[in-house]
Coordinates of N, CA and C in Angstrom, one line a residue:
X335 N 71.0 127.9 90.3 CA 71.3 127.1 91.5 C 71.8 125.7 91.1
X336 N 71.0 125.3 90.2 CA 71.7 123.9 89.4 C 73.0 124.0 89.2
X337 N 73.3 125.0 88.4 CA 74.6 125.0 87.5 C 75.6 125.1 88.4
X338 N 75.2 126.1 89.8 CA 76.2 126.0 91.0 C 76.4 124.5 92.0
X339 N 75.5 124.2 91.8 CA 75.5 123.0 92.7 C 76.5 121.7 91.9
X340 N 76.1 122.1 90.6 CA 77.2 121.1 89.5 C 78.3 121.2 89.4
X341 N 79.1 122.9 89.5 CA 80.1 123.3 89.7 C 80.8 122.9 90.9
X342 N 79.7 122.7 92.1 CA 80.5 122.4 93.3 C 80.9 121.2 93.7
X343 N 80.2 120.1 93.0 CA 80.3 118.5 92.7 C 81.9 118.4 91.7
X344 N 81.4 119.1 91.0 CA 82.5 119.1 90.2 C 84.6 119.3 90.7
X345 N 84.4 120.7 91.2 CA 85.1 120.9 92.4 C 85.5 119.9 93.3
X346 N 84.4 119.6 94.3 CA 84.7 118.4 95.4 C 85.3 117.3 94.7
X347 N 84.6 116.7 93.6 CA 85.6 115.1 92.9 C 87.0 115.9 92.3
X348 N 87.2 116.7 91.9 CA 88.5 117.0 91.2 C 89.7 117.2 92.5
X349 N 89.2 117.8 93.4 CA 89.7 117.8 95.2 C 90.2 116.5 95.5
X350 N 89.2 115.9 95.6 CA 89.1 114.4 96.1 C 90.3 113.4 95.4
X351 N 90.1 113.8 94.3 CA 90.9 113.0 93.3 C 92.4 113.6 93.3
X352 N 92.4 114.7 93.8 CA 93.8 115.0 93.9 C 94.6 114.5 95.3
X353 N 93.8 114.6 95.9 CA 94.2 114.0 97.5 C 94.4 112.5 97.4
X354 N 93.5 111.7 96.7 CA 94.0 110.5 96.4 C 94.9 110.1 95.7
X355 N 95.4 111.1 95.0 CA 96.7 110.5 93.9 C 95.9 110.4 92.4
X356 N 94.2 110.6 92.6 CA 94.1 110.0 90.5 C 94.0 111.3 89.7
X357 N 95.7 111.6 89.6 CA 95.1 112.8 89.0 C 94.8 112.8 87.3
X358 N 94.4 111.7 86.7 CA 94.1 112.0 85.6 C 92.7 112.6 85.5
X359 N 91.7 111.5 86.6 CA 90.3 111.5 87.2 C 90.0 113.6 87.5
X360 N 91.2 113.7 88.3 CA 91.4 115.1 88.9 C 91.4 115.9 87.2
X361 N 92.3 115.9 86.5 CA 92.0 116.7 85.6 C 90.6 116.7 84.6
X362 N 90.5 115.8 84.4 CA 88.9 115.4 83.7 C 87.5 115.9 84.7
X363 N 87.4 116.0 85.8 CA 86.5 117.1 86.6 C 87.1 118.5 86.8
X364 N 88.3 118.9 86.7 CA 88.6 120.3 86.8 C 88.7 120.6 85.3
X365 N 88.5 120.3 84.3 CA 88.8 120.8 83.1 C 87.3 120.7 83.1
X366 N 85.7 119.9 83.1 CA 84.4 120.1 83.5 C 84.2 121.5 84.0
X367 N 85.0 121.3 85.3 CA 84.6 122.5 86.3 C 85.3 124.3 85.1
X368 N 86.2 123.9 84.9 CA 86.5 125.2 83.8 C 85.7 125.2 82.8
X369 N 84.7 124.5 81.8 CA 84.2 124.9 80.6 C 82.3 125.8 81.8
X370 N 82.9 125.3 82.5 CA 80.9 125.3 83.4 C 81.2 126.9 83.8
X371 N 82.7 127.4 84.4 CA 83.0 128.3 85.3 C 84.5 129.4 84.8
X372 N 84.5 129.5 83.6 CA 85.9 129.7 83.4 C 86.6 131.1 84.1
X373 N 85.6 131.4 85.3 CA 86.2 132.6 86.2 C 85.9 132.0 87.4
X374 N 86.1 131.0 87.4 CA 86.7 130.2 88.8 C 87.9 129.9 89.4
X375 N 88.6 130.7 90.2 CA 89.8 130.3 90.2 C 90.4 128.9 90.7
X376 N 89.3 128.1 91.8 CA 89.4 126.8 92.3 C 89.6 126.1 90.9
X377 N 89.1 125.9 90.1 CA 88.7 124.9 89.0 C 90.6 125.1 88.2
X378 N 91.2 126.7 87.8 CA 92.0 126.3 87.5 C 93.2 125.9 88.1
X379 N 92.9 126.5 89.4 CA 93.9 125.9 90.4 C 94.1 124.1 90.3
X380 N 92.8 123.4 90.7 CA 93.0 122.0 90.5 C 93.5 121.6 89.1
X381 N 93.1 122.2 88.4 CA 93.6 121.8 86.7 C 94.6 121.9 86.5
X382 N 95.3 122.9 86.9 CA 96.9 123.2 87.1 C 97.5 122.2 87.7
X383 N 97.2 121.8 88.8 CA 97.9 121.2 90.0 C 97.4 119.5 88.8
X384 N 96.9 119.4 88.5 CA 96.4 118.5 88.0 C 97.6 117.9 87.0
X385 N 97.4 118.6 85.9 CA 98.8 119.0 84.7 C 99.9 119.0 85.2
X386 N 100.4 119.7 86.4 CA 101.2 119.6 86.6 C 101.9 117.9 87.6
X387 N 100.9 117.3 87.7 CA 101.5 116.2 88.5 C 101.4 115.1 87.6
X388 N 100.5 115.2 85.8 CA 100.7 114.5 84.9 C 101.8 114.9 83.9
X389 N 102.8 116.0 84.4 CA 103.5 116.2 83.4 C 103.4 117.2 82.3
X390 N 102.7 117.6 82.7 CA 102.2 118.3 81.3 C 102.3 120.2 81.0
X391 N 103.8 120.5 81.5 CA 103.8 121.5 82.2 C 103.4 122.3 81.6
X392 N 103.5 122.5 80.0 CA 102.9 123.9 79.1 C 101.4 124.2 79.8
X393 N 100.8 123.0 79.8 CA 99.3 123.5 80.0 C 99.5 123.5 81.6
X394 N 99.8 123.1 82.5 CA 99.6 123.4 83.8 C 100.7 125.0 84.2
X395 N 100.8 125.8 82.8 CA 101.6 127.2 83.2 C 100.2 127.9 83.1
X396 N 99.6 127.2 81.6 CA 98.5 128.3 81.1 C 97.7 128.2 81.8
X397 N 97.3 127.1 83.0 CA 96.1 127.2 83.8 C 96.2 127.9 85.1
X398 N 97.8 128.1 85.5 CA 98.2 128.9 86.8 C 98.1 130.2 86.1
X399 N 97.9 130.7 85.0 CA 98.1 131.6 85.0 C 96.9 132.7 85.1
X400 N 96.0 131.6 84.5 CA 94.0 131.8 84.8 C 94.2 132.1 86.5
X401 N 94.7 130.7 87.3 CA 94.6 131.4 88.5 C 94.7 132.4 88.9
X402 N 96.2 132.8 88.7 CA 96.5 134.0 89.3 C 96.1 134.7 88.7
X403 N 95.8 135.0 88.1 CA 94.9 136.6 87.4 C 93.6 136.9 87.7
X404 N 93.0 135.6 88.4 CA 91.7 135.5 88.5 C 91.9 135.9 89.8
X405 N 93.2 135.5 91.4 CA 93.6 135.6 92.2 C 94.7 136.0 92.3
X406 N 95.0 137.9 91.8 CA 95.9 138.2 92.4 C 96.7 138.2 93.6
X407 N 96.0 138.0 94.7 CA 96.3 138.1 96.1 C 96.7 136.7 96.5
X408 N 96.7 136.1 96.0 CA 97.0 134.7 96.3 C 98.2 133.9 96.0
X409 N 99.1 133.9 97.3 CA 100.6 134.0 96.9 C 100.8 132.7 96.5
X410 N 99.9 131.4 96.7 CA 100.1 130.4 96.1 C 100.0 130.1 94.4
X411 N 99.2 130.7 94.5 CA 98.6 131.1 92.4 C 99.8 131.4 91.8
X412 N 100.7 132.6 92.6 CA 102.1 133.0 92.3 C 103.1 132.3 92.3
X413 N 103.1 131.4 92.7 CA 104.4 130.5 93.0 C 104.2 129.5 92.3
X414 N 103.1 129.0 92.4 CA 102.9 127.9 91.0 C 102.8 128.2 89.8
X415 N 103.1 129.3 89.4 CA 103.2 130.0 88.0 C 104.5 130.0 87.9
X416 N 105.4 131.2 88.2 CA 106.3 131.2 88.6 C 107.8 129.9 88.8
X417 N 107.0 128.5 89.3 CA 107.8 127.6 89.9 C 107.3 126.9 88.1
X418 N 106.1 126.7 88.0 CA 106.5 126.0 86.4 C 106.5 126.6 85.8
X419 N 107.1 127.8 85.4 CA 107.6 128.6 84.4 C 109.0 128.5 84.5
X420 N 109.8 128.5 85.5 CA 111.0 127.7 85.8 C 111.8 126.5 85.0
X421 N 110.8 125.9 85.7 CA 111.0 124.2 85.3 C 110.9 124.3 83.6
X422 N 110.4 124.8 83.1 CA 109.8 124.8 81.7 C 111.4 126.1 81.3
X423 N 112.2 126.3 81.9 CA 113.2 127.2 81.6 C 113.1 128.8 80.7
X424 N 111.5 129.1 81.2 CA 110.9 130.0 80.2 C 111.7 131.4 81.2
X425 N 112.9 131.3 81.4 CA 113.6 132.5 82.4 C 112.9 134.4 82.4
X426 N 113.0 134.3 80.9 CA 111.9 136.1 81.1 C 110.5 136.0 81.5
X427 N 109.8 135.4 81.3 CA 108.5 135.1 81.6 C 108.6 134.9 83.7
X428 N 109.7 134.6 84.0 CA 109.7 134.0 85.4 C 110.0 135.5 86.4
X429 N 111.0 136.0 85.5 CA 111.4 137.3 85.8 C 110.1 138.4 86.2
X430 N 109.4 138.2 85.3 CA 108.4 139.3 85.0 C 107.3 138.5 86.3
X431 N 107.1 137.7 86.3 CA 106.1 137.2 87.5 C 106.7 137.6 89.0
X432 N 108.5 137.0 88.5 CA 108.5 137.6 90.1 C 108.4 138.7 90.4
X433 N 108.5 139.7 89.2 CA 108.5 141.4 89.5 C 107.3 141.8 90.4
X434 N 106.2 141.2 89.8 CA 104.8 141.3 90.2 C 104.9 140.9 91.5
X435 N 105.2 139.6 92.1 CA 105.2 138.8 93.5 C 105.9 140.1 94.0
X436 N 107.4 140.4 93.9 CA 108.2 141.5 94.9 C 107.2 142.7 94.9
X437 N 106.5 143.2 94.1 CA 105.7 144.4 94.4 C 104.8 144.1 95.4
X438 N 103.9 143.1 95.3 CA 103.1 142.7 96.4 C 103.2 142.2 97.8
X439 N 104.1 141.6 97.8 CA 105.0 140.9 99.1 C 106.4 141.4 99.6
X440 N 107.1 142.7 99.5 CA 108.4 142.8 99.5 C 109.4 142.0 100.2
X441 N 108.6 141.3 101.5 CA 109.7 140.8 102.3 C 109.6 139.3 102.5
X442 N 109.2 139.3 100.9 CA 109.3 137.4 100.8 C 110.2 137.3 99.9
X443 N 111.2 136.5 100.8 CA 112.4 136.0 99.8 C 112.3 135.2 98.8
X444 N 111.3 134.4 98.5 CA 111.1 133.5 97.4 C 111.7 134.0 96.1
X445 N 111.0 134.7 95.6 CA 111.2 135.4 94.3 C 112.3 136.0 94.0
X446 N 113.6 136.6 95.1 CA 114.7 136.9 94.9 C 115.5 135.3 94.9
X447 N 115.5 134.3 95.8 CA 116.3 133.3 95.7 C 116.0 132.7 94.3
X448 N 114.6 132.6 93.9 CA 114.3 132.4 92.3 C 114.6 133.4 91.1
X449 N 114.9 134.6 91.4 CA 115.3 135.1 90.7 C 117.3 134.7 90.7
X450 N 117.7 134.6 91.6 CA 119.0 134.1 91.9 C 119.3 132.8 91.2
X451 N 118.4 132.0 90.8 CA 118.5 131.2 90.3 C 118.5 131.3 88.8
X452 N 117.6 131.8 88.1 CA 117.6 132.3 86.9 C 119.0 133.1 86.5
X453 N 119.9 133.6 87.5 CA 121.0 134.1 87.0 C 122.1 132.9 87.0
X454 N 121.6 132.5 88.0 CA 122.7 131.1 88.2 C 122.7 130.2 86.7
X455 N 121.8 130.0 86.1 CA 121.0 129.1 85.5 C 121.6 129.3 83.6
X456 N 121.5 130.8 83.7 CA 122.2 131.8 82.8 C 123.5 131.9 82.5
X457 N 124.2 131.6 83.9 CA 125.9 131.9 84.2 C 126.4 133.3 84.5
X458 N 125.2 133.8 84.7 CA 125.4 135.3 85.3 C 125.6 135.3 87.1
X459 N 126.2 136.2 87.7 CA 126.5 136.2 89.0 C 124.9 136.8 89.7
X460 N 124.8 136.0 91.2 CA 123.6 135.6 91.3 C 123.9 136.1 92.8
X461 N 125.1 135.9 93.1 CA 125.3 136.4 94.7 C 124.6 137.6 95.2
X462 N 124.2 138.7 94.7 CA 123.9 140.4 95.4 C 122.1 139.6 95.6
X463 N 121.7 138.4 94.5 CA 120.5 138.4 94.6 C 120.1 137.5 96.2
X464 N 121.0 137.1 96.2 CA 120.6 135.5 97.6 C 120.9 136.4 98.7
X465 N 122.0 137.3 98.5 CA 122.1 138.1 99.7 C 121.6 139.4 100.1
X466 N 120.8 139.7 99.5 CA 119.2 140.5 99.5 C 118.0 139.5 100.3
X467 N 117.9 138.5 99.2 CA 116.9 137.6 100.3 C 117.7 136.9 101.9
X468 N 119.1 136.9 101.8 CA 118.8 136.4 103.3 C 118.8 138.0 104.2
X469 N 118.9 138.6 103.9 CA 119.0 139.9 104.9 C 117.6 140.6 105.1
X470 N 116.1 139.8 104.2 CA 114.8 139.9 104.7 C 114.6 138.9 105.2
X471 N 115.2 137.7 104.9 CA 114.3 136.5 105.8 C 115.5 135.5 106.2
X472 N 116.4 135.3 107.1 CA 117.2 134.7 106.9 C 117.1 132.9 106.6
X473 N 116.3 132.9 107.9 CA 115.8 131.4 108.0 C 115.2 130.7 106.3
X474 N 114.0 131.7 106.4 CA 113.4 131.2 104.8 C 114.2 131.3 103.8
X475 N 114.9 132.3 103.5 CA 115.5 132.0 102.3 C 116.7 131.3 102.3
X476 N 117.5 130.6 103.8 CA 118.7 129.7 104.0 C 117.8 128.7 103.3
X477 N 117.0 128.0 103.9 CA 115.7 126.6 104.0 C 115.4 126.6 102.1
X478 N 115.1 128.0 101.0 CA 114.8 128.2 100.1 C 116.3 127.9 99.4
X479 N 117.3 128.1 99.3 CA 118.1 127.8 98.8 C 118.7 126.3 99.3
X480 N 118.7 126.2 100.3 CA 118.6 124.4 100.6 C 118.0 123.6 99.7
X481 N 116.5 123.6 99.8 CA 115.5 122.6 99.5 C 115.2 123.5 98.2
X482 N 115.2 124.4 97.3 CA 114.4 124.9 96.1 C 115.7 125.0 94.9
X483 N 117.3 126.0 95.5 CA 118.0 125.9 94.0 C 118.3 124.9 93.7
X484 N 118.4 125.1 92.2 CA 118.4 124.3 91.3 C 120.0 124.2 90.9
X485 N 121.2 123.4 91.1 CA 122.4 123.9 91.1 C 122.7 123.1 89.3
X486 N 122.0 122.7 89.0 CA 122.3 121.6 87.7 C 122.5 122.9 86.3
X487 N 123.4 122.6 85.2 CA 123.6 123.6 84.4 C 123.3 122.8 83.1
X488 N 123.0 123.3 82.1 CA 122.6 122.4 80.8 C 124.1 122.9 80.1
X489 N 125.0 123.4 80.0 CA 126.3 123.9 79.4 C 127.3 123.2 80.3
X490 N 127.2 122.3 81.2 CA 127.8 121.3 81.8 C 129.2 120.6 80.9
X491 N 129.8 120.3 81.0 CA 131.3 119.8 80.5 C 131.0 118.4 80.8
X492 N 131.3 117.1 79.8 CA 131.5 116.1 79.5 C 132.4 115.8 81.2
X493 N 133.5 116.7 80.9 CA 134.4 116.4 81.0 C 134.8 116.9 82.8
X494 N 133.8 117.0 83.3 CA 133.5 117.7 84.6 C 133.1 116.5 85.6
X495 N 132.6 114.8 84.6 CA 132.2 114.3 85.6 C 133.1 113.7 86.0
X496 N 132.0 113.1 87.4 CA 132.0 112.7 88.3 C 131.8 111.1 88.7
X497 N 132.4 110.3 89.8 CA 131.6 108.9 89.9 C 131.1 109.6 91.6
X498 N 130.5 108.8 92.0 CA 130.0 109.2 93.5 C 131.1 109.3 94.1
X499 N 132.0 108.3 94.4 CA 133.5 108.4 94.9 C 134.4 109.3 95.3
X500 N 134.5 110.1 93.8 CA 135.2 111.3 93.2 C 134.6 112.6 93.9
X501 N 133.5 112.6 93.8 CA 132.5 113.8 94.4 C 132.8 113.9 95.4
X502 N 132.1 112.6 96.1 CA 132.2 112.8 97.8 C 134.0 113.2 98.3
X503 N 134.6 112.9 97.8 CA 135.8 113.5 98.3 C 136.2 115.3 97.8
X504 N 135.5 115.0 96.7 CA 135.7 117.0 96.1 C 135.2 118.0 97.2
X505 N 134.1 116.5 97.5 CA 133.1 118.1 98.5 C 133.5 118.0 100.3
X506 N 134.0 116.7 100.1 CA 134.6 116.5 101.9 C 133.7 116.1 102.4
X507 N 132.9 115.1 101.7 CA 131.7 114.3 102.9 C 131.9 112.5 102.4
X508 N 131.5 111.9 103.2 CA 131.9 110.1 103.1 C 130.3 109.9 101.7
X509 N 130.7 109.1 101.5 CA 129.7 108.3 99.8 C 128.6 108.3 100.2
X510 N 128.7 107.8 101.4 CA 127.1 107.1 101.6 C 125.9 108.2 101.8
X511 N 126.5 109.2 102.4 CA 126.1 110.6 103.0 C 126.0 111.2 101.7
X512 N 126.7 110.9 100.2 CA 126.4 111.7 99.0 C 125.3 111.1 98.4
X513 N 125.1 110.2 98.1 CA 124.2 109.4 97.7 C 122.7 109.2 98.2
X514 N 122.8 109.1 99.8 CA 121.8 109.9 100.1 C 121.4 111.0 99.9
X515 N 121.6 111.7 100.0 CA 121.7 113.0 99.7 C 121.2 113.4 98.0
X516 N 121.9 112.4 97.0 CA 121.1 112.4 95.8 C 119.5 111.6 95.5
X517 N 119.8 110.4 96.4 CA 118.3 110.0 96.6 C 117.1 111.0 97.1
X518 N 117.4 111.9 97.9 CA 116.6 113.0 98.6 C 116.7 114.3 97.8
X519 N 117.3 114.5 96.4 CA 117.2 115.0 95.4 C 117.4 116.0 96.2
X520 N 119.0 116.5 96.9 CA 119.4 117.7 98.1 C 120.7 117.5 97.3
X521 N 121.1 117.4 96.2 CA 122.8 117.9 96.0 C 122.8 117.5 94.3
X522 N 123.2 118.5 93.1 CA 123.2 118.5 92.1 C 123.5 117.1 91.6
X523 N 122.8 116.2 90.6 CA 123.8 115.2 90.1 C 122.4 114.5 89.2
X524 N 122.8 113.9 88.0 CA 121.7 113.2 87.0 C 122.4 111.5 87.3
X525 N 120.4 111.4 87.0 CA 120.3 109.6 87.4 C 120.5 108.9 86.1
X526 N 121.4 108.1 85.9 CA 121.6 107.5 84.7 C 121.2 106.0 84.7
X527 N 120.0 105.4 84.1 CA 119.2 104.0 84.3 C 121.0 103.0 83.4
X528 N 120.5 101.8 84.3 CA 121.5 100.8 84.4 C 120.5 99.8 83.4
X529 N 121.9 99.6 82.2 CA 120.9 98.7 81.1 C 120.9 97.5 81.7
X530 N 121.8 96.9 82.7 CA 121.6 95.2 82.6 C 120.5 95.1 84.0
X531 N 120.2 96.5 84.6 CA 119.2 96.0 85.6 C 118.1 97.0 85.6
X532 N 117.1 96.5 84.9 CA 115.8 96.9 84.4 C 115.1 97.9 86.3
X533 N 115.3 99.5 85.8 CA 114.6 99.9 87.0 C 115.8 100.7 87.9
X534 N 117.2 99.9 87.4 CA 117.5 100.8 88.5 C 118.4 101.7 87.7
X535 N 119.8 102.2 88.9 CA 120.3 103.6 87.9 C 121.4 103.6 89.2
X536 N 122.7 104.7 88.2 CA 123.4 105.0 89.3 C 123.7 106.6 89.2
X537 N 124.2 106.9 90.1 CA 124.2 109.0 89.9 C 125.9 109.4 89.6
X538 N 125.2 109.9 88.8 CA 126.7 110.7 88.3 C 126.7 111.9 88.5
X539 N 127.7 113.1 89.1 CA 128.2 114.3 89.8 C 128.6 115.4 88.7
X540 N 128.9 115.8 88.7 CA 129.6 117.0 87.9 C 130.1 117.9 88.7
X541 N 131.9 118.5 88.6 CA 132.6 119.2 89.3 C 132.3 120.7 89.4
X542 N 131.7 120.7 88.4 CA 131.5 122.7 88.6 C 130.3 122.5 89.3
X543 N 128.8 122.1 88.9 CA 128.0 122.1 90.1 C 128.4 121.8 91.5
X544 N 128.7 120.7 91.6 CA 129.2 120.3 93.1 C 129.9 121.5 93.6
X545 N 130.8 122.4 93.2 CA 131.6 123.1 93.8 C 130.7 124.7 93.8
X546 N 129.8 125.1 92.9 CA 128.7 126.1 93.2 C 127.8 125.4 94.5
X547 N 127.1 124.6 94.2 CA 126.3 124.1 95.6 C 127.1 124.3 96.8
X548 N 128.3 123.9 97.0 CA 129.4 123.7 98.0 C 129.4 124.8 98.5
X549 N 130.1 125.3 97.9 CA 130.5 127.4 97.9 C 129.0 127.7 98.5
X550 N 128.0 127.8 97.7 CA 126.6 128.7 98.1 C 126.0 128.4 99.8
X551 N 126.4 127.2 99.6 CA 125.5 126.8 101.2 C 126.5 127.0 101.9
X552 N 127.9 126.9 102.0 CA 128.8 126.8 103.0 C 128.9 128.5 103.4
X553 N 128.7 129.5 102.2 CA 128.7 130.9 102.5 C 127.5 131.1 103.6
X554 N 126.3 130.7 103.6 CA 125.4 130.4 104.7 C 125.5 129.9 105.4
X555 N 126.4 129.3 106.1 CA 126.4 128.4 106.9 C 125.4 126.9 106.7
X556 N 125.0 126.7 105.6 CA 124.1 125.4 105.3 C 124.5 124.0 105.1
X557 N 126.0 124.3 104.8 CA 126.3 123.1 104.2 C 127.7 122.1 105.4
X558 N 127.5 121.1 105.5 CA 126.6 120.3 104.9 C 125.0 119.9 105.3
X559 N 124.2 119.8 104.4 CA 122.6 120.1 104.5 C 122.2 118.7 105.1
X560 N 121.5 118.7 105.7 CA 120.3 117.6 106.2 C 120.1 116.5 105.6
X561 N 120.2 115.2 105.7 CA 119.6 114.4 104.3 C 118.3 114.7 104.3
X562 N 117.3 114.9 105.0 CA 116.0 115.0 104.8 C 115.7 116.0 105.0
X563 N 114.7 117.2 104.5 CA 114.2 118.2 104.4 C 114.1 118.8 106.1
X564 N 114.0 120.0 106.0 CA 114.1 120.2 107.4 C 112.7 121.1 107.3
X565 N 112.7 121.7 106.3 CA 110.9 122.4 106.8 C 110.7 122.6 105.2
X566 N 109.2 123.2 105.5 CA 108.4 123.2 104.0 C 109.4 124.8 103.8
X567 N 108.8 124.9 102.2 CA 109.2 126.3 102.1 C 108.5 126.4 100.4

């Protein structure tokens, strides 16, 4: 009864600390809560979520993955696996999770728009996969490829960029509306820090992304997108 009641203390502060923002506080009671309970799936859930909002994404894969194993059924365990295994560009490993998600959930488009992505990401053709997910969910997987792909390529060309200026006229929208739109991290482009002014940065474009992003949402009718988010997803 002790050892549960310490576990649950343990839990509550790691909760607590994540809702306030201290997630280093949050990982140092959910990594307690794992050595006390290491078939808990709350403890690696916060540990995860923990890692992952310190950066730390190798270990916040290995602790989603305690989750979800511990909570098959739990479509959030899945997507945080899944979503930093992504991020972390581990593309087979992402594949094989979504396989698992599609068995369990067929008519959640997540895992096809992320698998669409992983092709995109590759330079393989990605289209049969987005157009599978919008013909189970239209809405969600429009909203999913809005607010979730990732249009940026690491095989990117020097020679592709862009100033904001240049962009905003490739894609047929005025500067200010692109720029926002980069500040709300809703349209491909890397922030480059400005050496003579400590803090800030200016965004630079690239013509083959901008013109994928363009094409994808405009085939959906998405584009041009919202500056601010229009729903969770």
């Amino acid at each position: 009864m002790e050892a549960d009641n310490q576990l649950e203390h343990l839990l509550d502060e790691a909760l607590e600390a994540l809702d306030s923002g201290r997630n280093e506080q949050a990982r140092k009671f959910a990594s307690q809560a794992v050595e006390k309970a290491p078939d808990d799936p709350e403890a690696w859930e916060y540990l995860g979520t923990a890692l992952w909002r310190l950066g730390d994404l190798e270990k916040a894969a290995e602790a989603f993955l305690h989750w979800r194993d511990l909570s098959p059924l739990s479509r959030a365990a899945h997507r945080s696996l899944v979503n930093t295994l992504f991020r972390l560009r581990r593309y087979d490993e992402v594949e094989e999770a979504c396989r698992q998600m599609v068995a369990k959930w067929p008519e959640d488009p997540y895992c096809l728009v992320l698998m669409a992505n992983v092709c995109y990401k590759r330079g393989e053709s990605f289209e049969a996969l987005l157009e599978k997910a919008i013909s189970k969910a239209p809405a969600a997987a429009r909203a999913m490829l809005v607010e979730l792909f990732d249009f940026k390529r690491a095989d990117v060309e020097e020679s592709d960029k862009l100033s904001a200026e240049d962009a905003a006229r490739l894609v047929g929208v005025p500067v200010e509306y692109l720029l926002r739109l980069a500040e709300n991290k809703r349209v491909p482009h890397r922030r480059v820090p400005l050496e003579e002014c400590e803090g800030s940065y200016s965004f630079v474009f690239y013509a083959s992304e901008l013109m994928a992003w363009k094409n994808a949402l405009s085939r959906y009718a998405s584009f041009p997108p919202s500056i601010e988010p229009t729903s969770r997803v």
